[in-house]
């Protein structure tokens, strides 16, 4: 029998002493780290019960929002087919089913580059189901598909599944001629396993005890995994390693990298048991990536690097002499951040960023021929393009108001061919909404871009009208950019009059490498003050008001949420923190925790550097909770998260409750860093968060 809680749970206090650089800290809630302790699970259950009781008045609204999200989405649908070898590959979704079904059908002939028109719910001639994730997920509360790679001859599938949420994948091999799985099964792998072009071998990565991808192994199909050969092991705890294949299928590659340094190894794919060759030996602070292309019959490498080029430079070298003469293909620019290069038999595509937006162009003798788009805010990127000889470039496009769109760019004609725009059911009209960019000023004078979207009438309010309710999102770490994209769920906010914005704060990559550098290590506080400055400017310009402004961030963006809760609480009515990294100092001090040493290049090394320790302690959300008036806070986490452990928001919640903060904690007991699995479960999870947000904004009724 369950009882309704009458008060929030109060975590017991068990003093745990941390001594570092002469500083003594007593942490009363570190005992919550013992995941297997029944008392810890009981406490998390009690927190969930209190959250459910506190938000029980929103149950109807949550169901309404879930149905709104569902009603906008074409539940029986499919992806645009992508050609690889002699097959078109695509994924189907079916109404009522949580996961996709991976399928393929044969190409008409060697010159068939036009994707077949496949109707949702209708199989086509020759269709073959490769993997039905609904069947694979049966009996599990959580399911995630990691690796998915088909051999060049189309007869073998390598795929990997996680049924817990801890990102430890079981690698399997399916005979596509019979549909049966082979007996060789490999436990504890990481995503990204690949097959050699001849289909005889699989290359896959495994982690060390700190969950760092440190080893690549080679498995011969049909043999005992116990006999797998270690191809490469990286001893430096700051680096990780993974295997791949050039689009030309000419070379198998190993990428070894830290946050600031990289090293690539290549191997002739015709000799998968051979020895790899280093392209450029690693040098501290030099990052690069490679792409194979053929020029006048000779194998060449394009190398995108930052050696003396902060925003990266593109050069070309010979495969056999990569340390020899470099030919500059695209020089460094302070205004353009070169991000990626994709080579094909007859053309080369370059992804770059300018003025805070993603861009895409084709390499020509004169430079870059940019593919043009006419919206003020948009996101464009290279999509799935596995074929070396294809005459088109598949790309994805979208914006705040334009749903996810798939184009083929016809290189010879300099023309975009629309293949699909994701349907939005229920009468969605993009002209009812407006997107725009405004700029805020940071305390040190930096200009911070903010991307906005709302129903058009919100931008046309009379000056005497009160500001609209506002949800402001932020991230600001790892040079990850949060670019404008469409969300069917977000319409449930916009159609209730909420304005949505993304503050592109430092630590992200929106404005180039310098923007990232100014928001990491001993400049990390710029991320937090940028977000507060964005809120201040939105308030000053009449876009928002503190009593109806909610902030949201996830993972490292959850660190941002924790920091602004301490530093700028009076600007916000609510803070939504997803899988929040709110006890960073404790985590980064412990090299045995997952990925800690890798993270030192991002945050600094507080274990060995007293100045880093002092700086991180000064902003750690958990360690800087004070007696003040906090806004309403909702923290959402997952028990099996291996990236940001559940204990961080659990401890943070306990400390906030000490000072009377109105905080709620929701822990998914069968999920990982990405939250619950399955699209319907994900929609319900988002409906839960949006209902809470609307409640804070005064719109729950």
Tab-separated table of C-alpha atoms in Angstrom, residues 268-432:
chain	number	residue	atom	x	y	z
A	268	UNK	CA	44.786	-0.083	-46.471
A	269	UNK	CA	41.324	-1.670	-46.226
A	270	UNK	CA	42.353	-4.511	-48.543
A	271	UNK	CA	44.630	-5.715	-45.736
A	272	UNK	CA	42.472	-5.453	-42.578
A	273	UNK	CA	44.947	-7.448	-40.470
A	274	UNK	CA	47.850	-5.192	-41.428
A	275	UNK	CA	49.641	-2.445	-39.505
A	276	UNK	CA	48.222	1.059	-39.212
A	277	UNK	CA	50.277	4.118	-40.192
A	278	UNK	CA	50.174	7.394	-38.252
A	279	UNK	CA	49.188	10.383	-40.386
A	280	UNK	CA	50.423	13.222	-38.179
A	281	UNK	CA	51.907	12.254	-34.793
A	282	UNK	CA	50.058	13.944	-31.969
A	283	UNK	CA	51.193	17.360	-30.778
A	284	UNK	CA	49.620	18.898	-27.727
A	285	UNK	CA	46.923	21.369	-28.744
A	286	UNK	CA	46.798	20.351	-32.415
A	287	UNK	CA	43.491	18.903	-33.592
A	288	UNK	CA	42.894	17.496	-37.033
A	289	UNK	CA	40.690	15.179	-39.042
A	290	UNK	CA	41.260	13.509	-42.397
A	291	UNK	CA	39.304	12.660	-45.541
A	292	UNK	CA	40.545	10.564	-48.461
A	293	UNK	CA	40.168	11.758	-52.020
A	294	UNK	CA	41.636	10.834	-55.380
A	295	UNK	CA	43.256	13.475	-57.611
A	296	UNK	CA	44.399	12.461	-61.099
A	297	UNK	CA	44.439	8.836	-59.996
A	298	UNK	CA	46.592	9.500	-56.900
A	299	UNK	CA	45.460	8.933	-53.310
A	300	UNK	CA	45.468	12.167	-51.331
A	301	UNK	CA	44.366	13.241	-47.866
A	302	UNK	CA	42.518	16.416	-47.026
A	303	UNK	CA	43.414	17.436	-43.470
A	304	UNK	CA	41.332	19.927	-41.519
A	305	UNK	CA	43.559	21.226	-38.704
A	306	UNK	CA	44.127	24.032	-36.211
A	307	UNK	CA	47.935	24.106	-36.202
A	308	UNK	CA	48.454	27.868	-36.133
A	309	UNK	CA	44.878	28.283	-37.385
A	310	UNK	CA	42.426	28.713	-34.513
A	311	UNK	CA	39.332	28.450	-36.733
A	312	UNK	CA	40.968	25.627	-38.728
A	313	UNK	CA	42.580	25.424	-42.139
A	314	UNK	CA	42.126	22.811	-44.879
A	315	UNK	CA	45.259	21.404	-46.505
A	316	UNK	CA	46.069	18.514	-48.840
A	317	UNK	CA	48.926	16.014	-48.498
A	318	UNK	CA	49.978	12.761	-50.090
A	319	UNK	CA	48.821	9.564	-48.394
A	320	UNK	CA	52.316	8.069	-48.509
A	321	UNK	CA	53.982	11.249	-47.264
A	322	UNK	CA	51.508	13.055	-44.983
A	323	UNK	CA	54.322	14.932	-43.225
A	324	UNK	CA	55.583	16.280	-46.517
A	325	UNK	CA	54.499	19.361	-48.411
A	326	UNK	CA	51.097	20.783	-47.508
A	327	UNK	CA	48.949	22.467	-50.137
A	328	UNK	CA	46.548	24.977	-48.609
A	329	UNK	CA	43.056	24.368	-49.962
A	330	UNK	CA	41.081	26.713	-47.667
A	331	UNK	CA	43.059	29.178	-45.545
A	332	UNK	CA	42.263	30.133	-41.977
A	333	UNK	CA	39.749	32.909	-41.398
A	334	UNK	CA	38.794	34.736	-38.208
A	335	UNK	CA	35.241	35.069	-39.564
A	336	UNK	CA	34.685	31.464	-40.671
A	337	UNK	CA	35.005	28.339	-38.542
A	338	UNK	CA	35.695	25.327	-40.766
A	339	UNK	CA	33.970	22.356	-39.116
A	340	UNK	CA	34.003	19.311	-41.389
A	341	UNK	CA	34.942	18.024	-44.838
A	342	UNK	CA	33.237	15.249	-46.851
A	343	UNK	CA	34.953	13.890	-49.941
A	344	UNK	CA	33.354	12.045	-52.849
A	345	UNK	CA	34.649	10.698	-56.126
A	346	UNK	CA	33.741	13.847	-58.068
A	347	UNK	CA	33.253	16.610	-55.462
A	348	UNK	CA	34.064	17.742	-51.928
A	349	UNK	CA	31.634	19.310	-49.447
A	350	UNK	CA	32.727	21.570	-46.591
A	351	UNK	CA	30.664	22.335	-43.484
A	352	UNK	CA	31.436	25.654	-41.841
A	353	UNK	CA	30.003	28.300	-39.566
A	354	UNK	CA	29.717	32.031	-40.144
A	355	UNK	CA	27.825	34.735	-38.227
A	356	UNK	CA	26.614	32.176	-35.728
A	357	UNK	CA	24.895	29.950	-38.307
A	358	UNK	CA	25.778	26.649	-39.958
A	359	UNK	CA	26.725	26.765	-43.649
A	360	UNK	CA	27.471	24.247	-46.365
A	361	UNK	CA	29.475	24.635	-49.560
A	362	UNK	CA	31.171	22.788	-52.406
A	363	UNK	CA	34.894	23.066	-52.944
A	364	UNK	CA	35.790	24.721	-56.268
A	365	UNK	CA	39.100	25.991	-57.703
A	366	UNK	CA	37.970	29.480	-56.645
A	367	UNK	CA	37.119	28.498	-53.071
A	368	UNK	CA	33.761	27.576	-51.576
A	369	UNK	CA	30.480	27.664	-53.490
A	370	UNK	CA	27.996	28.159	-50.701
A	371	UNK	CA	24.555	26.573	-50.886
A	372	UNK	CA	22.114	29.412	-50.232
A	373	UNK	CA	19.048	29.487	-47.979
A	374	UNK	CA	16.707	32.412	-47.429
A	375	UNK	CA	15.552	32.141	-43.807
A	376	UNK	CA	17.090	34.506	-41.215
A	377	UNK	CA	17.809	31.558	-38.881
A	378	UNK	CA	18.384	27.989	-40.011
A	379	UNK	CA	20.421	24.861	-39.452
A	380	UNK	CA	21.923	22.889	-42.333
A	381	UNK	CA	24.236	19.903	-42.346
A	382	UNK	CA	25.469	16.949	-44.340
A	383	UNK	CA	23.165	13.968	-43.883
A	384	UNK	CA	23.702	10.291	-44.737
A	385	UNK	CA	25.923	9.981	-47.810
A	386	UNK	CA	27.597	6.564	-47.740
A	387	UNK	CA	28.306	6.215	-51.466
A	388	UNK	CA	31.650	7.331	-52.899
A	389	UNK	CA	30.395	7.721	-56.482
A	390	UNK	CA	27.064	9.444	-55.848
A	391	UNK	CA	26.360	12.557	-57.981
A	392	UNK	CA	24.275	14.267	-55.272
A	393	UNK	CA	24.839	15.482	-51.716
A	394	UNK	CA	22.165	14.517	-49.195
A	395	UNK	CA	21.645	17.282	-46.638
A	396	UNK	CA	19.315	18.051	-43.755
A	397	UNK	CA	17.780	21.466	-43.175
A	398	UNK	CA	15.436	23.075	-40.689
A	399	UNK	CA	14.693	26.132	-38.607
A	400	UNK	CA	12.476	27.191	-35.728
A	401	UNK	CA	9.525	27.366	-38.152
A	402	UNK	CA	10.540	24.949	-40.929
A	403	UNK	CA	10.166	21.269	-39.981
A	404	UNK	CA	13.035	18.863	-40.605
A	405	UNK	CA	13.701	18.811	-44.332
A	406	UNK	CA	15.755	16.489	-46.519
A	407	UNK	CA	17.291	17.726	-49.779
A	408	UNK	CA	19.497	16.216	-52.412
A	409	UNK	CA	21.839	18.864	-53.756
A	410	UNK	CA	22.456	18.120	-57.430
A	411	UNK	CA	26.100	19.086	-57.808
A	412	UNK	CA	26.175	19.360	-61.599
A	413	UNK	CA	23.181	21.736	-61.664
A	414	UNK	CA	23.845	23.677	-58.443
A	415	UNK	CA	20.253	22.836	-57.508
A	416	UNK	CA	18.399	21.636	-54.417
A	417	UNK	CA	15.891	18.827	-54.900
A	418	UNK	CA	13.354	18.579	-52.089
A	419	UNK	CA	12.877	14.972	-50.996
A	420	UNK	CA	10.840	15.367	-47.823
A	421	UNK	CA	9.634	17.915	-45.317
A	422	UNK	CA	8.466	16.326	-42.095
A	423	UNK	CA	4.661	16.578	-41.958
A	424	UNK	CA	3.170	18.504	-39.039
A	425	UNK	CA	-0.451	17.483	-38.695
A	426	UNK	CA	-3.272	19.576	-37.311
A	427	UNK	CA	-3.090	22.579	-39.615
A	428	UNK	CA	0.373	23.882	-38.783
A	429	UNK	CA	1.182	27.029	-40.776
A	430	UNK	CA	4.771	28.340	-40.548
A	431	UNK	CA	3.609	31.870	-41.433
A	432	UNK	CA	1.849	32.022	-38.054
